[in-house]
C-alpha cells in the first residue's frame, strides 16, 4: 500500500515572501519521516482569484477551471501542513481564500501548522485557522511549529532554525501520522 500523501501548503503569495524557505525546510523533515509521501503546494502557483464560484463549495459544482484544478490538487492530499504567516494579528487573506474555495476535499483530514511572524510567531493566525478548519471537519493538530522572526535564520533562501523547532516539527508529524491513520476509515463512508 502506498504511503499517505502529506501536502505542505505555502500560504503566503506576495513577491519576496519567506514562506517557500520555511515550507522547504519542513517538507525536508517530513520527507525523512517514514509515514509520508510529501508534496509542496504553492498557493502562488494555484493562482486563485478572490472566491468567485456561484455555488456553495459543499455542492462541488465548480464552474471555473482554477477551482477544478485546486480541487484536484487538494483531493490528492491525505493530510496537510499549512505554512502560514501572521498578517494583522490573523490568518493571511490568500490562505483563507484558498480554504474557502473547497469543502469536501478538506473533510476528515488532519492539518498541522507551521506559523511565523514577529514575537507572536504567528500564533494568532493559527488560533483563527483552528476555528476555520473545524468548520470543515478537519482535525487541527495540537503540536505545531511556531517561529518568531524566522527571517534572521534564513541565509540565501535556506532556513535553519534551532534544534527545538526540528523537534517540534517531528512531534507534529508524529501526531499527524496518528490522526491520518485514525481518520482513514471515516473517509471511506
Ligand atoms: C500585511 C502584513 C501584515 C503583517 N502583520 C503582522 C502581524 O500582525 N504580526 C506579525 O507577527 N507579523 C506581521 N507581519 C510580518 C510578517 O509576519 C512577515 O513580514 C512575514 O515575513 C510575512 O510572511 P511572508 O514573507 O511569507 O509573506 C505582517 C506582514 C504583512 C505583509
Short mmCIF file of C-alpha atoms and ligand atoms in Angstrom, two decimals:
data_model
loop_
_atom_site.label_atom_id
_atom_site.label_comp_id
_atom_site.label_asym_id
_atom_site.label_seq_id
_atom_site.Cartn_x
_atom_site.Cartn_y
_atom_site.Cartn_z
CA UNK A 1 0.00 0.00 0.00
CA UNK A 2 1.33 3.46 -0.85
CA UNK A 3 2.06 5.90 1.94
CA UNK A 4 -0.37 8.72 2.70
CA UNK A 5 0.37 11.97 0.89
CA UNK A 6 1.22 14.92 3.14
CA UNK A 7 0.84 18.24 1.36
CA UNK A 8 2.85 21.18 2.69
CA UNK A 9 0.88 24.24 1.60
CA UNK A 10 2.68 27.57 1.26
CA UNK A 11 0.08 30.05 2.48
CA UNK A 12 1.72 33.34 1.53
CA UNK A 13 1.77 34.57 -2.05
CA UNK A 14 3.40 38.01 -2.03
CA UNK A 15 6.61 38.75 -4.01
CA UNK A 16 9.55 38.49 -1.65
CA UNK A 17 7.74 36.18 0.78
CA UNK A 18 9.70 33.86 3.05
CA UNK A 19 7.03 31.13 3.06
CA UNK A 20 8.85 28.93 0.47
CA UNK A 21 12.03 28.82 2.57
CA UNK A 22 10.09 27.66 5.61
CA UNK A 23 7.98 25.20 3.63
CA UNK A 24 11.09 23.68 2.03
CA UNK A 25 12.57 23.20 5.50
CA UNK A 26 9.53 21.44 6.97
CA UNK A 27 8.97 19.40 3.80
CA UNK A 28 12.55 18.15 4.13
CA UNK A 29 11.88 16.96 7.66
CA UNK A 30 8.62 15.34 6.54
CA UNK A 31 10.40 13.59 3.67
CA UNK A 32 12.66 11.96 6.27
CA UNK A 33 9.64 10.76 8.24
CA UNK A 34 8.74 7.17 7.41
CA UNK A 35 4.98 7.76 7.37
CA UNK A 36 4.50 10.06 4.41
CA UNK A 37 4.98 10.88 0.78
CA UNK A 38 5.44 14.65 0.67
CA UNK A 39 4.40 17.29 -1.84
CA UNK A 40 4.85 21.07 -1.60
CA UNK A 41 1.81 23.00 -2.81
CA UNK A 42 2.33 26.71 -3.51
CA UNK A 43 -0.75 28.94 -3.40
CA UNK A 44 1.09 31.35 -5.68
CA UNK A 45 1.07 28.64 -8.37
CA UNK A 46 -2.62 27.87 -7.82
CA UNK A 47 -3.34 31.42 -8.97
CA UNK A 48 -6.73 31.64 -7.30
CA UNK A 49 -8.65 34.91 -7.63
CA UNK A 50 -10.84 36.12 -4.79
CA UNK A 51 -13.53 33.48 -4.30
CA UNK A 52 -15.68 33.55 -7.44
CA UNK A 53 -17.74 30.35 -7.52
CA UNK A 54 -21.52 30.86 -7.79
CA UNK A 55 -22.38 27.73 -5.77
CA UNK A 56 -21.51 26.76 -2.22
CA UNK A 57 -18.36 24.59 -2.38
CA UNK A 58 -20.25 21.92 -0.41
CA UNK A 59 -22.00 21.09 -3.71
CA UNK A 60 -18.70 20.69 -5.60
CA UNK A 61 -20.36 22.17 -8.70
CA UNK A 62 -17.36 24.20 -9.75
CA UNK A 63 -17.61 26.34 -12.86
CA UNK A 64 -14.07 27.72 -13.04
CA UNK A 65 -11.01 25.83 -14.24
CA UNK A 66 -8.88 27.31 -11.44
CA UNK A 67 -11.25 25.81 -8.86
CA UNK A 68 -11.32 22.41 -10.58
CA UNK A 69 -7.53 22.38 -10.63
CA UNK A 70 -7.34 23.44 -6.96
CA UNK A 71 -9.88 20.75 -6.07
CA UNK A 72 -7.82 18.09 -7.86
CA UNK A 73 -4.69 19.19 -6.02
CA UNK A 74 -6.20 19.20 -2.54
CA UNK A 75 -8.07 15.94 -3.18
CA UNK A 76 -4.73 14.17 -3.58
CA UNK A 77 -3.74 15.04 -0.02
CA UNK A 78 -4.37 12.73 2.94
CA UNK A 79 -3.02 15.27 5.43
CA UNK A 80 -1.73 18.84 5.35
CA UNK A 81 0.76 21.19 6.89
CA UNK A 82 -0.24 24.82 6.44
CA UNK A 83 2.80 27.11 6.42
CA UNK A 84 1.33 30.45 7.34
CA UNK A 85 2.45 33.97 8.22
CA UNK A 86 0.53 36.23 10.56
CA UNK A 87 -0.93 39.32 8.90
CA UNK A 88 -2.60 41.93 11.12
CA UNK A 89 -2.96 39.56 14.05
CA UNK A 90 -4.69 36.89 11.99
CA UNK A 91 -4.55 34.49 9.07
CA UNK A 92 -3.43 35.98 5.75
CA UNK A 93 -6.14 36.50 3.17
CA UNK A 94 -4.69 34.20 0.48
CA UNK A 95 -4.77 31.23 2.85
CA UNK A 96 -8.35 31.87 4.00
CA UNK A 97 -9.45 32.37 0.39
CA UNK A 98 -7.86 29.10 -0.74
CA UNK A 99 -9.56 27.23 2.10
CA UNK A 100 -12.95 28.73 1.29
CA UNK A 101 -12.83 27.59 -2.34
CA UNK A 102 -13.31 23.94 -1.36
CA UNK A 103 -15.30 21.83 1.08
CA UNK A 104 -15.44 18.03 0.61
CA UNK A 105 -11.76 17.99 -0.29
CA UNK A 106 -10.74 19.03 3.24
CA UNK A 107 -13.15 16.81 5.16
CA UNK A 108 -11.88 14.45 7.86
CA UNK A 109 -8.22 15.08 7.24
CA UNK A 110 -5.62 16.27 9.77
CA UNK A 111 -3.86 19.61 9.47
CA UNK A 112 -0.72 20.74 11.24
CA UNK A 113 0.52 24.32 11.37
CA UNK A 114 3.90 25.93 10.88
CA UNK A 115 3.41 29.62 11.62
CA UNK A 116 5.71 32.58 11.72
CA UNK A 117 5.78 36.29 12.39
CA UNK A 118 7.26 38.63 14.97
CA UNK A 119 7.25 37.94 18.69
CA UNK A 120 3.82 36.29 18.39
CA UNK A 121 5.30 33.73 15.92
CA UNK A 122 2.01 33.51 14.04
CA UNK A 123 0.08 32.04 16.96
CA UNK A 124 -2.90 34.33 16.39
CA UNK A 125 -3.17 33.18 12.78
CA UNK A 126 -3.16 29.57 13.97
CA UNK A 127 -5.90 30.21 16.53
CA UNK A 128 -8.08 31.58 13.73
CA UNK A 129 -7.21 28.63 11.49
CA UNK A 130 -8.29 26.18 14.20
CA UNK A 131 -11.74 27.75 14.21
CA UNK A 132 -11.92 27.78 10.39
CA UNK A 133 -10.68 24.23 9.86
CA UNK A 134 -13.11 22.89 12.48
CA UNK A 135 -15.95 24.08 10.23
CA UNK A 136 -14.56 21.80 7.52
CA UNK A 137 -14.34 18.79 9.85
CA UNK A 138 -10.59 18.85 9.71
CA UNK A 139 -8.63 17.79 12.76
CA UNK A 140 -6.26 20.57 13.84
CA UNK A 141 -3.15 19.05 15.35
CA UNK A 142 -2.18 20.46 18.74
CA UNK A 143 1.55 20.01 18.19
CA UNK A 144 2.66 22.89 15.98
CA UNK A 145 5.78 24.81 14.99
CA UNK A 146 5.73 28.48 15.96
CA UNK A 147 8.60 30.52 14.53
CA UNK A 148 9.39 34.04 15.84
CA UNK A 149 11.43 36.25 13.48
CA UNK A 150 12.46 33.42 11.12
CA UNK A 151 13.99 35.98 8.72
CA UNK A 152 17.02 36.03 10.98
CA UNK A 153 17.56 32.31 10.34
CA UNK A 154 17.34 32.41 6.54
CA UNK A 155 20.54 32.56 4.52
CA UNK A 156 20.38 32.52 0.71
CA UNK A 157 16.82 31.21 0.94
CA UNK A 158 17.79 28.35 3.26
CA UNK A 159 16.01 28.33 6.61
CA UNK A 160 17.98 26.82 9.51
CA UNK A 161 16.12 27.13 12.81
CA UNK A 162 17.27 25.97 16.25
CA UNK A 163 17.04 22.28 17.13
CA UNK A 164 13.92 22.91 19.22
CA UNK A 165 11.99 23.73 16.05
CA UNK A 166 13.13 20.49 14.43
CA UNK A 167 11.88 18.60 17.49
CA UNK A 168 8.57 20.48 17.32
CA UNK A 169 8.20 19.59 13.64
CA UNK A 170 8.81 15.92 14.32
CA UNK A 171 6.31 15.91 17.19
CA UNK A 172 3.74 17.49 14.87
CA UNK A 173 4.43 14.94 12.13
CA UNK A 174 4.12 12.02 14.58
CA UNK A 175 0.70 13.29 15.65
CA UNK A 176 -0.39 13.90 12.05
CA UNK A 177 0.52 10.28 11.33
CA UNK A 178 -1.69 9.07 14.21
CA UNK A 179 -4.65 11.12 13.03
CA UNK A 180 -4.16 10.20 9.36
CA UNK A 181 -4.47 6.53 10.35
CA UNK A 182 -7.41 7.16 12.67
CA UNK A 183 -9.38 9.23 10.18
CA UNK A 184 -8.82 6.98 7.17
CA UNK A 185 -11.82 4.68 7.89
CA UNK A 186 -14.08 7.70 8.34
CA UNK A 187 -13.22 8.88 4.84
CA UNK A 188 -14.48 5.61 3.31
CA UNK A 189 -18.13 6.13 4.31
C1 LIG B 1 0.24 42.87 5.59
C2 LIG B 1 1.18 42.39 6.66
C3 LIG B 1 0.74 42.33 7.95
C4 LIG B 1 1.57 41.83 8.96
N1 LIG B 1 1.10 41.70 10.22
C5 LIG B 1 1.83 41.04 11.15
C6 LIG B 1 1.28 40.72 12.43
O1 LIG B 1 0.17 41.07 12.75
N2 LIG B 1 2.03 40.02 13.29
C7 LIG B 1 3.30 39.59 12.98
O2 LIG B 1 3.93 38.92 13.79
N3 LIG B 1 3.86 39.88 11.78
C8 LIG B 1 3.15 40.59 10.87
N4 LIG B 1 3.67 40.86 9.64
C9 LIG B 1 5.06 40.50 9.39
C10 LIG B 1 5.11 39.13 8.75
O3 LIG B 1 5.00 38.12 9.70
C11 LIG B 1 6.42 38.95 8.00
O4 LIG B 1 6.53 40.01 7.04
C12 LIG B 1 6.50 37.64 7.26
O5 LIG B 1 7.71 37.57 6.55
C13 LIG B 1 5.32 37.50 6.28
O6 LIG B 1 5.34 36.26 5.66
P1 LIG B 1 5.69 36.12 4.09
O7 LIG B 1 7.06 36.75 3.94
O8 LIG B 1 5.73 34.65 3.82
O9 LIG B 1 4.63 36.86 3.35
C14 LIG B 1 2.87 41.39 8.64
C15 LIG B 1 3.30 41.47 7.31
C16 LIG B 1 2.48 41.94 6.33
C17 LIG B 1 2.95 41.97 4.90
#
